Every structure is written in C-alpha cells, then in structure tokens.
Amino acid sequence: MENAAPATPAEDAAPARGGPVWRFLIQPRWVGWHLLMVVSFWGMLWLGDWQFHRAISGNGLSWAYTFEWPLFACFAVVFWAKTIKDEFRIKRGLVPGTAESAPGLDDLPVTVRAVQASTAPPEEDEDEELSAYNAYLARLNAEVKHHGRWHGWRS
Amino acid sequence: MKAAVLRYRVMAYITGVVLIVLCFVGIPLQVAGHPAVANDVGVLHGILYIIYLVCAWILSRKLALATKPTVIMLLAGTIPIMTFIVERWVTRRFINPALAAQPQPAQPVRP
C-alpha cells in the first residue's frame, strides 16, 4: 500500500515524517480507540435493544432509554469521526478552527503559542516579566511533551 | 468561547446535582420499595445528560482537547460527583489557560 496509490494533493501538501497522513490511524493507540468505538457502539445499540424488549413487555419507563441508547451510539460515531477529521487537519498542518471564532483564538494549545512566542526573535520592547513567563511555559511544555496527549494537549 | 464555557458549567452542575439525587436519594428509596423517585429522576438525568454531552462536546472542540480529556469530560456526567471534580479540573487545566491566552479586547479594560 505504501507505494501503490498516487498521493492526493492534500497528502502532497503535507510531507509527514513517514508516509501518507492517514498512517496515524493504524498506530496502536488509534487502533485501540477504533476498537473501543466499535465495542461501545454495538454495546449501546444492544442496550437500546434490551430496553426496547423491556418496554414492549410492559415497562413503560424503558421507552425513554429505548431512544436514548441509540442516540448515544450515534453520538459516539460522530465523536469518533470528528476526532479523526480534526486529527487529519492537524497532521496536514491546517489550523483547526471555526469560522465564527476569532482567528487564532481557539486554535492552539496555550503552551504551543507560548513556545512560538518564546522562540520568536525577542522584541526590544517586550515585557521582561512576560518573556520570563513564556520561557516558563515553554519549559513546562518541553517537560510534558512526550506524554502530552495524556495530559491533554496534542503532542 | 465564554458562552461555551458557561453552558458547559451550567450543565455540569445541573447534571451533577440530578445524578447525586438519583444515586443517593432515588436508589435508596427504590431499594426501600418506593421506586417513583428513581424512575422520574432517572429519566430526567437521561435527558439532561444528552444536553450535557452536547455542551461538553462543543467546549472540548473549542478548547481543541485531545481524545482522552474529551472522553473524561463526556463520561463524567454518568458518575456521581465526577462532574464537579472534572469541571474543576477542566477549568484549571484547560479553560483558564485558554481564556488567558485570548487576545485582549480592543478597548483596554480599566482595573
């Protein structure tokens, strides 16, 4: 598969370290997420089915859950799809963000912005306290870099 | 952003309170033979949890959270007391930094 298909323009635009962008989807961690997705999706549908059978055998309360569980299952699928889509955008270097939000507002984790700020050439009138704080944030970011995802930020 | 935070907080607290009522009032009463509270509050929590999911999801997108904190946020609405803990954690860890990093409004705010 590596050399088979010609890369799409989007893949050309993003020279990832090793191969096409979608490759991250088969990393063990992502495969784990996929499996969790599949199990929870079918599990929730099964629970909905179970509640449906309870409902038609006279438990009126189960009607609410009959519709709720499939809704949760759909939500899980949406969550999964959106996460993958966002990951693609990040991997391709496109800045994630919505049109209605101000530019640069919600795009980057604050630590990334701080690192960018601290690695930028220092301006003459830059506040000393601010640069110290930025350096502190950059240090923090470096410390958690390798387990960043588990601490919340995309590494 | 601030609206999303507010929506998430409101839903986290409402869902959390209803879930506590369900677990610490409804379930004991149900065990004692009065299932009415558990039934009604259970359905109410189900409906509120759907709204909570949507609010938490929107906020997690705005904060560009990774998968794990997002999942924790979403599932917190199903565990008693967890919504409060997770709300505090998310505030300290993600919301406050994100808000602090926002560009200042055009008009300088006088202290």
Coordinates of C-alpha atoms in Angstrom, one line a residue:
Chain A
M1 CA 0.0 0.0 0.0
E2 CA 2.9 2.3 0.7
N3 CA 3.9 2.8 -2.9
A4 CA 0.7 1.8 -4.6
A5 CA -1.6 4.7 -4.8
P6 CA -0.5 8.1 -6.0
A7 CA -0.7 10.6 -3.2
T8 CA -3.6 13.0 -3.3
P9 CA -2.9 16.7 -3.4
A10 CA -3.6 17.1 0.2
E11 CA -1.1 14.4 1.1
D12 CA 1.4 16.0 -1.1
A13 CA 0.9 19.3 0.7
A14 CA 1.7 17.7 4.0
P15 CA 5.0 15.8 3.9
A16 CA 4.6 13.8 7.0
R17 CA 7.6 12.1 8.6
G18 CA 6.9 8.6 7.3
G19 CA 4.4 8.1 4.5
P20 CA 0.8 9.3 4.0
V21 CA -1.1 11.2 6.5
W22 CA -3.6 8.5 7.3
R23 CA -0.9 6.3 8.6
F24 CA -1.6 7.5 12.1
L25 CA -4.9 5.7 12.0
I26 CA -3.2 2.3 12.3
Q27 CA -1.0 3.3 15.2
P28 CA -1.7 1.0 18.2
R29 CA -3.2 3.8 20.2
W30 CA -5.6 4.7 17.4
V31 CA -6.4 1.1 16.8
G32 CA -7.3 0.9 20.5
W33 CA -9.7 3.9 20.0
H34 CA -11.2 2.2 17.0
L35 CA -11.8 -1.0 18.9
L36 CA -13.3 0.9 21.8
M37 CA -15.5 2.7 19.4
V38 CA -16.8 -0.4 17.8
V39 CA -17.4 -2.1 21.1
S40 CA -19.2 0.8 22.7
F41 CA -21.3 1.5 19.6
W42 CA -22.6 -2.1 19.4
G43 CA -22.8 -2.2 23.2
M44 CA -25.0 0.8 23.2
L45 CA -27.2 -0.5 20.4
W46 CA -27.5 -3.7 22.3
L47 CA -28.6 -1.8 25.4
G48 CA -31.1 0.0 23.4
D49 CA -32.5 -3.2 22.1
W50 CA -32.6 -4.6 25.6
Q51 CA -34.5 -1.6 26.8
F52 CA -36.9 -2.0 23.8
H53 CA -37.7 -5.5 24.8
R54 CA -38.3 -4.4 28.3
A55 CA -40.5 -1.6 27.0
I56 CA -42.7 -3.8 24.9
S57 CA -43.1 -6.3 27.7
G58 CA -44.7 -3.6 29.8
N59 CA -42.0 -1.5 31.4
G60 CA -43.2 2.0 30.3
L61 CA -40.1 3.6 31.7
S62 CA -37.9 1.8 29.3
W63 CA -39.3 3.7 26.3
A64 CA -37.1 6.7 27.2
Y65 CA -34.0 4.6 27.3
T66 CA -35.0 2.8 24.1
F67 CA -34.4 6.0 22.3
E68 CA -31.6 7.3 24.4
W69 CA -29.2 4.4 23.8
P70 CA -29.2 4.6 20.0
L71 CA -28.8 8.4 20.4
F72 CA -25.7 7.8 22.5
A73 CA -24.4 5.3 19.9
C74 CA -24.9 7.9 17.2
F75 CA -23.1 10.5 19.3
A76 CA -20.2 8.1 19.8
V77 CA -19.9 7.7 16.0
V78 CA -20.0 11.5 15.5
F79 CA -17.4 11.9 18.2
W80 CA -15.1 9.4 16.6
A81 CA -15.5 10.8 13.1
K82 CA -14.9 14.3 14.2
T83 CA -11.8 13.4 16.2
I84 CA -10.3 11.6 13.2
K85 CA -11.2 14.6 10.9
D86 CA -9.6 17.0 13.3
E87 CA -6.5 14.8 13.6
F88 CA -6.2 14.8 9.8
R89 CA -6.4 18.6 9.7
I90 CA -3.7 18.9 12.4
K91 CA -1.5 16.4 10.7
R92 CA -1.8 18.2 7.5
G93 CA -0.8 21.5 9.1
L94 CA -4.2 23.1 8.6
V95 CA -5.1 25.2 11.5
P96 CA -8.2 23.8 13.1
G97 CA -10.8 26.5 13.9
T98 CA -14.3 27.5 13.2
A99 CA -15.3 30.4 11.0
E100 CA -17.2 32.1 13.8
S101 CA -14.4 32.2 16.2
A102 CA -11.8 34.9 16.1
P103 CA -8.6 33.9 14.2
G104 CA -6.0 32.3 16.4
L105 CA -8.4 32.2 19.4
D106 CA -9.0 28.6 20.0
D107 CA -6.6 27.1 17.5
L108 CA -3.6 26.2 19.5
P109 CA -2.9 24.9 23.0
V110 CA -1.7 27.8 25.0
T111 CA 1.7 26.1 25.6
V112 CA 2.3 25.9 21.9
R113 CA 1.5 29.5 21.5
A114 CA 3.9 30.3 24.3
V115 CA 6.6 28.3 22.7
Q116 CA 6.1 30.1 19.5
A117 CA 6.2 33.4 21.3
S118 CA 9.3 32.4 23.3
T119 CA 11.2 31.1 20.2
A120 CA 10.3 34.2 18.2
P121 CA 13.1 36.8 18.0
P122 CA 12.8 38.9 21.1
E123 CA 11.4 42.4 20.5
E124 CA 13.0 45.3 22.1
D125 CA 10.0 46.5 24.0
E126 CA 9.0 43.1 25.2
D127 CA 8.0 42.9 28.8
E128 CA 10.6 41.1 30.8
E129 CA 8.1 39.5 33.0
L130 CA 6.2 38.3 30.0
S131 CA 9.2 36.7 28.4
A132 CA 10.1 35.0 31.7
Y133 CA 6.6 33.6 31.9
N134 CA 6.8 32.5 28.3
A135 CA 10.0 30.7 29.0
Y136 CA 8.4 29.1 32.0
L137 CA 5.5 27.9 29.8
A138 CA 7.9 26.7 27.2
R139 CA 9.8 24.7 29.8
L140 CA 6.6 23.2 31.1
N141 CA 5.7 22.3 27.6
A142 CA 9.0 20.6 27.0
E143 CA 8.6 18.6 30.2
V144 CA 5.2 17.2 29.2
K145 CA 6.0 16.9 25.6
H146 CA 6.3 13.2 25.4
H147 CA 3.3 12.4 27.3
G148 CA 1.4 15.4 26.2
R149 CA -1.6 13.6 24.8
W150 CA -2.3 12.0 28.2
H151 CA -2.1 15.4 29.8
G152 CA -4.5 16.8 27.4
W153 CA -2.6 18.6 24.7
R154 CA -1.9 17.1 21.3
S155 CA 1.8 16.4 21.2
Chain B
M1 CA -15.8 30.6 23.9
K2 CA -17.1 32.1 27.2
A3 CA -20.6 31.2 26.2
A4 CA -19.5 27.6 25.6
V5 CA -17.7 27.5 29.0
L6 CA -20.8 28.9 30.7
R7 CA -23.1 26.3 29.0
Y8 CA -20.8 23.5 30.0
R9 CA -20.6 24.7 33.6
V10 CA -24.3 25.1 34.0
M11 CA -25.0 21.7 32.5
A12 CA -22.2 20.1 34.5
Y13 CA -23.7 21.3 37.8
I14 CA -27.3 20.6 36.9
T15 CA -26.4 17.1 35.7
G16 CA -24.2 16.5 38.7
V17 CA -26.9 17.5 41.2
V18 CA -29.6 15.4 39.5
L19 CA -27.3 12.5 39.4
I20 CA -26.5 12.8 43.1
V21 CA -30.2 13.0 43.9
L22 CA -30.7 9.9 41.7
C23 CA -27.9 7.9 43.3
F24 CA -28.2 9.0 47.0
V25 CA -31.9 9.6 47.2
G26 CA -33.6 7.7 44.4
I27 CA -31.8 4.5 44.6
P28 CA -32.1 4.0 48.4
L29 CA -35.8 4.8 48.1
Q30 CA -36.1 2.3 45.3
V31 CA -34.3 -0.3 47.5
A32 CA -36.7 0.6 50.3
G33 CA -39.6 -0.1 47.9
H34 CA -40.5 3.4 46.6
P35 CA -39.3 3.4 43.0
A36 CA -41.1 6.6 41.9
V37 CA -38.2 9.0 42.6
A38 CA -35.6 6.8 40.9
N39 CA -37.8 6.4 37.9
D40 CA -38.5 10.0 37.4
V41 CA -35.1 11.3 38.3
G42 CA -33.5 8.6 36.2
V43 CA -35.4 9.7 33.0
L44 CA -34.6 13.3 33.9
H45 CA -30.9 12.6 34.2
G46 CA -31.0 10.7 30.9
I47 CA -32.4 13.8 29.2
L48 CA -30.1 16.2 30.9
Y49 CA -27.1 14.0 30.1
I50 CA -27.8 14.3 26.4
I51 CA -27.7 18.1 26.7
Y52 CA -24.6 17.8 28.9
L53 CA -22.9 15.7 26.2
V54 CA -23.6 18.3 23.5
C55 CA -22.3 21.2 25.7
A56 CA -19.2 19.4 26.8
W57 CA -18.5 18.2 23.3
I58 CA -18.8 21.8 21.9
L59 CA -16.5 23.1 24.6
S60 CA -14.0 20.3 24.0
R61 CA -13.8 21.3 20.4
K62 CA -13.3 24.9 21.2
L63 CA -10.5 24.0 23.5
A64 CA -9.0 21.6 21.0
L65 CA -8.7 19.0 23.6
A66 CA -7.2 15.6 22.9
T67 CA -9.2 12.5 22.9
K68 CA -8.6 11.4 26.5
P69 CA -9.7 14.6 28.3
T70 CA -12.7 14.8 26.0
V71 CA -13.8 11.3 26.9
I72 CA -13.3 12.0 30.6
M73 CA -15.4 15.1 30.2
L74 CA -18.2 13.3 28.4
L75 CA -18.3 10.3 30.7
A76 CA -18.1 12.5 33.9
G77 CA -21.9 13.0 33.5
T78 CA -22.6 9.4 34.3
I79 CA -20.6 9.1 37.5
P80 CA -21.9 10.7 40.7
I81 CA -19.8 13.7 41.9
M82 CA -17.5 13.3 39.0
T83 CA -19.0 16.3 37.1
F84 CA -17.9 18.6 39.8
I85 CA -14.4 17.2 40.0
V86 CA -13.9 17.1 36.3
E87 CA -15.4 20.6 35.9
R88 CA -12.8 22.0 38.3
W89 CA -10.0 20.0 36.6
V90 CA -11.0 21.2 33.2
T91 CA -11.3 24.8 34.4
R92 CA -7.9 24.8 36.0
R93 CA -6.1 22.8 33.3
F94 CA -7.7 23.9 30.1
I95 CA -10.3 26.7 30.4
N96 CA -8.2 29.2 32.3
P97 CA -5.1 28.9 30.1
A98 CA -7.3 29.2 27.0
L99 CA -9.1 32.2 28.3
A100 CA -5.8 33.8 29.5
A101 CA -4.3 33.3 26.1
Q102 CA -7.1 35.0 24.3
P103 CA -6.3 38.3 22.7
Q104 CA -7.4 41.3 24.8
P105 CA -10.4 43.2 23.6
A106 CA -9.9 46.3 21.6
Q107 CA -10.8 48.7 24.4
P108 CA -8.4 48.3 27.3
V109 CA -10.2 47.3 30.5
R110 CA -9.5 49.7 33.3
P111 CA -8.9 47.9 36.6

